[in-house]
Short mmCIF file of C-alpha atoms in Angstrom, two decimals:
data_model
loop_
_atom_site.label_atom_id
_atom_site.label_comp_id
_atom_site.label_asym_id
_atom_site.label_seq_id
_atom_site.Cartn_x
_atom_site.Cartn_y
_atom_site.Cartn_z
CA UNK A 1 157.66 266.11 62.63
CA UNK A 2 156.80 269.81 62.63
CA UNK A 3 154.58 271.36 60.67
CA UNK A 4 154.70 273.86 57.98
CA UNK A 5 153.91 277.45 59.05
CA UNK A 6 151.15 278.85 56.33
CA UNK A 7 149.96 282.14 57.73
CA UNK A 8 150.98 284.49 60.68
CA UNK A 9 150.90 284.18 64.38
CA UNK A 10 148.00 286.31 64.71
CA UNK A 11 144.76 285.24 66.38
CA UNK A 12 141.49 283.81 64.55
CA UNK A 13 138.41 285.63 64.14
CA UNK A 14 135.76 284.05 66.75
CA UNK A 15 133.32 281.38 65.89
CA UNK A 16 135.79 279.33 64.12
CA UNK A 17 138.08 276.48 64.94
CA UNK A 18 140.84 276.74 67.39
CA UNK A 19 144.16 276.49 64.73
CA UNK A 20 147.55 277.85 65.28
CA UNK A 21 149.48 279.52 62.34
CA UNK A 22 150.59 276.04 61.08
CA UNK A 23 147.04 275.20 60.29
CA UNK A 24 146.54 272.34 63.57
CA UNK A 25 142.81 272.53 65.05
CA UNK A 26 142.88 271.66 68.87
CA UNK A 27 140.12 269.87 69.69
CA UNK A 28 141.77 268.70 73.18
CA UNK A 29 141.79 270.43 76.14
CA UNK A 30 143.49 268.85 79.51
CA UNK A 31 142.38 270.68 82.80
CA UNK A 32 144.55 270.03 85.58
CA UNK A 33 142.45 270.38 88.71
CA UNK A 34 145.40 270.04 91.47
CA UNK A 35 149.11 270.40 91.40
CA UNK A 36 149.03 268.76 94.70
CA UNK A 37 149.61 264.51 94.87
CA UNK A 38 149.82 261.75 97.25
CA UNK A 39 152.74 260.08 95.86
CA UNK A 40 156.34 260.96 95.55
CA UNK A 41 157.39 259.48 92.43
CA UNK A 42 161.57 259.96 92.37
CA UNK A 43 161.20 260.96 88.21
CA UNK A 44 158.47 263.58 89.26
CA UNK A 45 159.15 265.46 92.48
CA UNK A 46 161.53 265.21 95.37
CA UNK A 47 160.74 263.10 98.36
CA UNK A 48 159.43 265.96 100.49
CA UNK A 49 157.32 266.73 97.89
CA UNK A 50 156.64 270.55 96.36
CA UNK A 51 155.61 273.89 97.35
CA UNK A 52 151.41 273.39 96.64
CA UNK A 53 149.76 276.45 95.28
CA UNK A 54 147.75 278.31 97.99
CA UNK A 55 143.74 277.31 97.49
CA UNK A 56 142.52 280.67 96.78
CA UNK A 57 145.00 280.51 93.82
CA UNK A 58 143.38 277.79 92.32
CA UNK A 59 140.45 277.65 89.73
CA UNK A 60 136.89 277.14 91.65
CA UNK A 61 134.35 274.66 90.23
CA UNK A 62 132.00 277.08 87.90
CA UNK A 63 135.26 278.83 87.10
CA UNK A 64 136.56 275.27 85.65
CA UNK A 65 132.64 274.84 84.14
CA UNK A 66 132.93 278.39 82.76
CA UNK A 67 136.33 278.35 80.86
CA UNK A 68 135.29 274.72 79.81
CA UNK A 69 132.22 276.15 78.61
CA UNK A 70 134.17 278.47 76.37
CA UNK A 71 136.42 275.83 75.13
CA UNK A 72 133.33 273.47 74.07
CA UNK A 73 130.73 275.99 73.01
CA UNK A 74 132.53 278.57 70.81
CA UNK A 75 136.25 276.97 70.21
CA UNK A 76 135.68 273.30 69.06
CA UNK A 77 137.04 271.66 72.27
CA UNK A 78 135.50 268.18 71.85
CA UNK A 79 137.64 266.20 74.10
CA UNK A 80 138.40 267.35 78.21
CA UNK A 81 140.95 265.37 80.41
CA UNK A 82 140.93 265.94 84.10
CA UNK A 83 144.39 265.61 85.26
CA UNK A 84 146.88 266.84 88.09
CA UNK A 85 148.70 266.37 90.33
CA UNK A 86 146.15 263.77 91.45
CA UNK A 87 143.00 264.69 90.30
CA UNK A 88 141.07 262.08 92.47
CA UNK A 89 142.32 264.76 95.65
CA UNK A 90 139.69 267.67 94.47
CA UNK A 91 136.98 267.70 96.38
CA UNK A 92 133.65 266.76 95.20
CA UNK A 93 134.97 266.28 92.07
CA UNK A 94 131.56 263.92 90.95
CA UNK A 95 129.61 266.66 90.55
CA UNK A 96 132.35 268.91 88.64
CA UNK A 97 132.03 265.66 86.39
CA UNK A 98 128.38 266.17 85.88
CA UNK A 99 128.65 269.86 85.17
CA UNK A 100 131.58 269.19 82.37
CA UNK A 101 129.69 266.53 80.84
CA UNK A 102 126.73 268.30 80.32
CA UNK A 103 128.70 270.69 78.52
CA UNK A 104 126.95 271.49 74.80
CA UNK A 105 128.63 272.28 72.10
CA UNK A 106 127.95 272.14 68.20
CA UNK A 107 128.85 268.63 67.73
CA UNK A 108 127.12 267.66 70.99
CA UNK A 109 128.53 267.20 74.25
CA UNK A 110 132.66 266.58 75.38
CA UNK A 111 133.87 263.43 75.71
CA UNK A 112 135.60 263.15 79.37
CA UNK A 113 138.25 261.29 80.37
CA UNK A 114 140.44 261.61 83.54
CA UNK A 115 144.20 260.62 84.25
CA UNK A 116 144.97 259.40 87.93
CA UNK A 117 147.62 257.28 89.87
CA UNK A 118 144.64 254.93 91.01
CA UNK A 119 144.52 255.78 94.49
CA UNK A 120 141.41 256.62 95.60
CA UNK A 121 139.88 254.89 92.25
CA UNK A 122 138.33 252.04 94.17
CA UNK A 123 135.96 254.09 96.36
CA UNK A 124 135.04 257.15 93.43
CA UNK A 125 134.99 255.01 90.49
CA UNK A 126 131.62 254.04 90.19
CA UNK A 127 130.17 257.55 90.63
CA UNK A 128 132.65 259.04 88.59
CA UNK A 129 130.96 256.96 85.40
CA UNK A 130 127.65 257.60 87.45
CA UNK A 131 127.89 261.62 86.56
CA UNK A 132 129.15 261.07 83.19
CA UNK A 133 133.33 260.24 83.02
CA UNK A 134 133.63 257.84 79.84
CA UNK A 135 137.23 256.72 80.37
CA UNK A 136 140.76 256.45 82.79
CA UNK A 137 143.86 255.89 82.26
CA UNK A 138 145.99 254.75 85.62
CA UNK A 139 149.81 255.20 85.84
CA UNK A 140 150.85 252.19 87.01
CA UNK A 141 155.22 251.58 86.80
CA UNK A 142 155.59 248.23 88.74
CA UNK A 143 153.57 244.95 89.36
CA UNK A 144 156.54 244.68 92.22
CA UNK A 145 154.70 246.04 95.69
CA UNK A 146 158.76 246.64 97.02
CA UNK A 147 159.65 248.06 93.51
CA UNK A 148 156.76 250.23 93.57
CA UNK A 149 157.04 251.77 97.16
CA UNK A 150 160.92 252.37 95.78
CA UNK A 151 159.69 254.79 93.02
CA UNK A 152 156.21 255.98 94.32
CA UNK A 153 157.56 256.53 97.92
CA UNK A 154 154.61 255.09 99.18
CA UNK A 155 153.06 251.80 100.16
CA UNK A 156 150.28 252.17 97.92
CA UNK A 157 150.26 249.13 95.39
CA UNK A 158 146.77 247.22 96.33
CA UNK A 159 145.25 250.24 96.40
CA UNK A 160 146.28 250.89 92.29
CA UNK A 161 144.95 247.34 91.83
CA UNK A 162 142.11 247.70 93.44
CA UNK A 163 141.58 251.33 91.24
CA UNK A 164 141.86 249.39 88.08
CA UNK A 165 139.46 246.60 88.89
CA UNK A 166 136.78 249.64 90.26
CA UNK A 167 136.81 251.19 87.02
CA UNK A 168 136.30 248.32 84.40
CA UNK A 169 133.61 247.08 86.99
CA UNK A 170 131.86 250.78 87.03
CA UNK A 171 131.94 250.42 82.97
CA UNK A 172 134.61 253.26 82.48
CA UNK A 173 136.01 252.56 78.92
CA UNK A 174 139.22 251.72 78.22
CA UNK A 175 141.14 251.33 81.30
CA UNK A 176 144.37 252.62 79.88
CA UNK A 177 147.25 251.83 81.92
CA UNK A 178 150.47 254.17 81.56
CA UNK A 179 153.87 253.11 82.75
CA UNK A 180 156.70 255.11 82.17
CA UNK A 181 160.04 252.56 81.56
CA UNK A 182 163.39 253.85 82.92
CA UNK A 183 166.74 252.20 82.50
CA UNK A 184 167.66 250.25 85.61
CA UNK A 185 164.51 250.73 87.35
CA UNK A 186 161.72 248.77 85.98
CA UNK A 187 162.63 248.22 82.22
CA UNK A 188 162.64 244.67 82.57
CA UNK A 189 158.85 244.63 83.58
CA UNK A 190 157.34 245.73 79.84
CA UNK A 191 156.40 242.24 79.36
CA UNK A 192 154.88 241.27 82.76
CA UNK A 193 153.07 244.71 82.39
CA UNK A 194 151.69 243.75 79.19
CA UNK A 195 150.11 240.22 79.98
CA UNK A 196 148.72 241.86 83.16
CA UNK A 197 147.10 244.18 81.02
CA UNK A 198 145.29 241.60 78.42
CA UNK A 199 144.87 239.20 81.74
CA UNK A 200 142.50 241.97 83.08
CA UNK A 201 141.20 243.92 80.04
CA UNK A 202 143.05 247.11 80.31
CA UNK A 203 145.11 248.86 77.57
CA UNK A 204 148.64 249.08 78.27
CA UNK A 205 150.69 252.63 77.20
CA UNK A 206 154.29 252.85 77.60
CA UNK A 207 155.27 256.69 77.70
CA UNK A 208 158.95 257.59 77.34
CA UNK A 209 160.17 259.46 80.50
CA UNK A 210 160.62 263.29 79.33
CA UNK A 211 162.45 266.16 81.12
CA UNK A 212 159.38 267.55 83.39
CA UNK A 213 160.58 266.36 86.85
CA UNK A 214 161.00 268.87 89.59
CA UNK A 215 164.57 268.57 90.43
CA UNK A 216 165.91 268.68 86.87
CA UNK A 217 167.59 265.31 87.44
CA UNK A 218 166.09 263.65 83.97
CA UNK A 219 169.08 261.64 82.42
CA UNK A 220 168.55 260.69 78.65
CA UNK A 221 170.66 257.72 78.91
CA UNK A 222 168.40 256.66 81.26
CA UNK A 223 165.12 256.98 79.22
CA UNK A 224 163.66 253.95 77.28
CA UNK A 225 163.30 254.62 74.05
CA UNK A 226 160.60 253.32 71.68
CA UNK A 227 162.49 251.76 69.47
CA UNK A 228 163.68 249.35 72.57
CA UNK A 229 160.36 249.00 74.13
CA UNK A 230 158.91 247.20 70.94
CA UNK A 231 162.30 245.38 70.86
CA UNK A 232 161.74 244.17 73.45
CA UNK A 233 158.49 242.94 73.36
CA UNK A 234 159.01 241.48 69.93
CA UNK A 235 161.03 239.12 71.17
CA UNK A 236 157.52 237.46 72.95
CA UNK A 237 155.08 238.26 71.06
CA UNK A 238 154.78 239.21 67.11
CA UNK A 239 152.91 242.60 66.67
CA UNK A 240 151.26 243.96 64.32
CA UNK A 241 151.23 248.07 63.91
CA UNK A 242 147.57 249.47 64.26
CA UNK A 243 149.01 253.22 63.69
CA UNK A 244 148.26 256.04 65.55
CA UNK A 245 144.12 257.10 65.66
CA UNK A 246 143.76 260.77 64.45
CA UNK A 247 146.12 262.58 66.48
CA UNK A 248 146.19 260.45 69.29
CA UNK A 249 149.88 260.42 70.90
CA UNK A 250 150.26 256.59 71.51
CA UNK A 251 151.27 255.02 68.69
CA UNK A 252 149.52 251.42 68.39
CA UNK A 253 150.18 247.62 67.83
CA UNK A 254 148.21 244.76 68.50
CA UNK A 255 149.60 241.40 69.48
CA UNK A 256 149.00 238.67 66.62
CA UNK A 257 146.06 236.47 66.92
CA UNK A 258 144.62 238.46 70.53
CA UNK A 259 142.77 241.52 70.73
CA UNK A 260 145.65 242.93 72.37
CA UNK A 261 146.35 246.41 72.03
CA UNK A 262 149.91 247.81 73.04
CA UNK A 263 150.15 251.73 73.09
CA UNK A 264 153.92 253.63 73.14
CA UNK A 265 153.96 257.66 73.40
CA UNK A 266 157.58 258.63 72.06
CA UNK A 267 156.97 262.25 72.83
CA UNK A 268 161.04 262.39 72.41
CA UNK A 269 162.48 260.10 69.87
CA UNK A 270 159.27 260.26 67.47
CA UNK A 271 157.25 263.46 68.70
CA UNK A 272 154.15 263.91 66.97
CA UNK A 273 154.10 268.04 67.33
CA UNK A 274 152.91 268.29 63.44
CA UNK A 275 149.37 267.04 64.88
CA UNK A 276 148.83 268.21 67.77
CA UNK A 277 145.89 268.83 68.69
CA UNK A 278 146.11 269.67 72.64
CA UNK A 279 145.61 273.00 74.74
CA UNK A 280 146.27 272.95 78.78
CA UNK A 281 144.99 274.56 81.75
CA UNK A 282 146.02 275.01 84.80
CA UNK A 283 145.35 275.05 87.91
CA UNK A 284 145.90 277.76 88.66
CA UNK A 285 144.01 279.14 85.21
CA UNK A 286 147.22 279.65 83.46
CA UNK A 287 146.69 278.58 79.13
CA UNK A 288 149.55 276.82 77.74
CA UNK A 289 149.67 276.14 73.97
CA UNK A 290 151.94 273.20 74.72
CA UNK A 291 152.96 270.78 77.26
CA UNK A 292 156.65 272.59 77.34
CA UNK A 293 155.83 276.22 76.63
CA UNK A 294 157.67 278.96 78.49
CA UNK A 295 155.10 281.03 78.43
CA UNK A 296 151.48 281.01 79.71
CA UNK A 297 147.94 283.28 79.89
CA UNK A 298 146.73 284.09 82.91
CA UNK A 299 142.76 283.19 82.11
CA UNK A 300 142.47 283.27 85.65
CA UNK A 301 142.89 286.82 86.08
CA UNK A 302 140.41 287.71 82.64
CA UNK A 303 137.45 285.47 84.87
CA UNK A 304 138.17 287.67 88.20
CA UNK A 305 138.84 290.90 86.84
CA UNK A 306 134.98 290.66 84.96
CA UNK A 307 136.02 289.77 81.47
CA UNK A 308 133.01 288.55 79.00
CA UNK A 309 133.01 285.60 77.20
CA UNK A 310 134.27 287.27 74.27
CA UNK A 311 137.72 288.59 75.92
CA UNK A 312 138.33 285.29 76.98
CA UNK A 313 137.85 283.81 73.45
CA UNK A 314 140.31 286.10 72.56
CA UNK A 315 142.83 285.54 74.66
CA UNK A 316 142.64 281.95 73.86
CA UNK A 317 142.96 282.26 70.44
CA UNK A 318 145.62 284.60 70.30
CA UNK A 319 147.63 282.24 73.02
CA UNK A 320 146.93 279.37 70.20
CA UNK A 321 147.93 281.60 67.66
CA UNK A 322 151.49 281.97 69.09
CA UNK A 323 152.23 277.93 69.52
CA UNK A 324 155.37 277.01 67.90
CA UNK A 325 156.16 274.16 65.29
CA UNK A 326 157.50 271.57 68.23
CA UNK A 327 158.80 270.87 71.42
CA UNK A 328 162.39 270.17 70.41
CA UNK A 329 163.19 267.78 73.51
CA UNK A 330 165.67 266.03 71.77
CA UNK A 331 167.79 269.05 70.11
CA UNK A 332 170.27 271.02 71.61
CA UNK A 333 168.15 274.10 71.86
CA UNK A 334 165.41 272.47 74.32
CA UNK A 335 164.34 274.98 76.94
CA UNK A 336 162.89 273.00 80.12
CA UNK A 337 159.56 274.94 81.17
CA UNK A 338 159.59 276.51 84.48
CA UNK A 339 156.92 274.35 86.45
CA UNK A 340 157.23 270.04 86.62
CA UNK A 341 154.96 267.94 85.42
CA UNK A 342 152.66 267.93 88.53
CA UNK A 343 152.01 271.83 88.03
CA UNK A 344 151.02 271.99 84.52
CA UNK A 345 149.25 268.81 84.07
CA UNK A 346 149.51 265.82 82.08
#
């Protein structure tokens, strides 16, 4: 549902909260670290893979810290998400952990979290939640090791397992596990996915496949929709809706008489743009106001062309300021964004 415009598009004064001219605070702020990934998934990027962005391009580690800083100390961020690519590929990212997480802002420090494809999990997990990472989530589209080196590309299955079995051992919490269902491929796995999840204490998340691939190939026919994901698993188990908490974009349901909580993010048959609350960065330092804007500011070039803190605030704001009521996947006038998925971060 989109919101109700009440003011403007002009940026706030500083030392507010971060709202856009329909009144939404962002409190959420995902940080891609990498564009770069070690699988191929065929809904994400071709098989040879993308054109990475050079290394001088991207963000350093105090320039990450710095821009973070902003976000925490003087715009209300109160949630960071390291994502990619495959965020697990930046080097010594441990320590960039610790220097995010000791972040201090008015309401205390961020809460971190990190989204990964689980490879690598196993061996970084525990000193991950050693510098301060409170939770993961772990795309995971197959329990099938065939099935999954069919749509990752790559032989790379025990590895994921292992991943997911690091991180509830090194106390990260919730494990969220994220599967993305697609007609043909692996829809009839929702179920197994789901008792693997309560077997082993993780939170399952289906996410309906959206038009961010690389090669422009996304077929709506092909997407699962919500509405036939929880058909589908209503006809196992009865659940029971739990909502959605704050502006969280999984809607929730719990499986009568278990603890066992089942997640779906309909970011195209039931988006959820009135309340959002999310701002990305990338990589490469480019601000995006939403996951498909068509246009970006380049916060990059404000850190190394000297800008103070308060320029920077500015720019923010004013690139919050012009965020429009919704994405509008699922209407004829849907304009795909210029970079996939794996550039901007997810």
């Amino acid at each position: 549902m989109a919101p109700r415009s009440t003011a403007p598009g002009t940026a706030q004064p500083p030392g507010g909260p971060l709202v856009d001219r329909y009144g939404r605070i962002h409190t959420d702020l995902r940080i891609s670290l990498t564009d770069r990934c070690n699988l191929r998934c065929t809904y994400c990027m071709p098989a040879e893979g993308l054109n990475w962005l050079p290394r001088p391009e991207l963000l350093t580690d105090d320039e990450v810290v710095r821009l973070a800083g902003i976000a925490v100390h003087r715009l209300g961020i109160r949630n960071l998400r390291l994502t990619g690519g495959e965020p697990l590929l930046r080097r010594g990212l441990p320590g960039l952990v610790a220097a995010l997480t000791a972040l201090d802002g008015p309401d205390g420090g961020p809460e971190l979290s990190l989204t990964t494809n689980g490879i690598g999990l196993a061996r970084t997990a525990a000193d991950l939640k050693a510098a301060g990472l409170h939770r993961v989530n772990v795309s995971l589209d197959t329990l099938r090791p065939e099935r999954y080196t069919e749509i990752t590309r790559r032989d790379r299955l025990p590895d994921v397992l292992d991943g997911l079995a690091a991180a509830r051992a090194a106390g990260l919490d919730p494990v969220k596990v994220n599967a993305v269902p697609v007609r043909g491929v692996n829809d009839d796995e929702l179920r197994d996915l789901v008792a693997f999840a309560a077997e082993h204490g993780y939170r399952m998340r289906f996410i309906e496949s959206m038009p961010l691939d690389a090669q422009g190939a996304w077929d709506r026919t092909r997407m699962v929709t919500a509405d036939e994901i929880l058909a589908d698993l209503g006809g196992r188990w009865q659940l029971v809706p739990v909502g959605r908490h704050g502006n969280a974009p999984a809607e929730e349901w719990r499986i009568a008489g278990t603890d066992t909580v089942v997640g779906v993010i309909a970011s195209v048959t039931r988006p959820f743009c009135g309340g959002c609350d999310r701002v990305r960065l990338t990589a490469d330092g480019q601000l995006r106001n939403c996951l498909f804007a068509t246009e970006e500011s380049d916060l990059r070039a404000l850190l190394r062309g000297g800008a103070d803190d308060d320029r920077i605030e500015a720019a923010w704001r004013a690139t919050i300021a012009r965020k429009g009521p919704g994405h509008a996947i699922d209407t004829a006038g849907f304009v795909r964004p210029d970079r996939p998925m794996s550039a901007i971060g997810g």
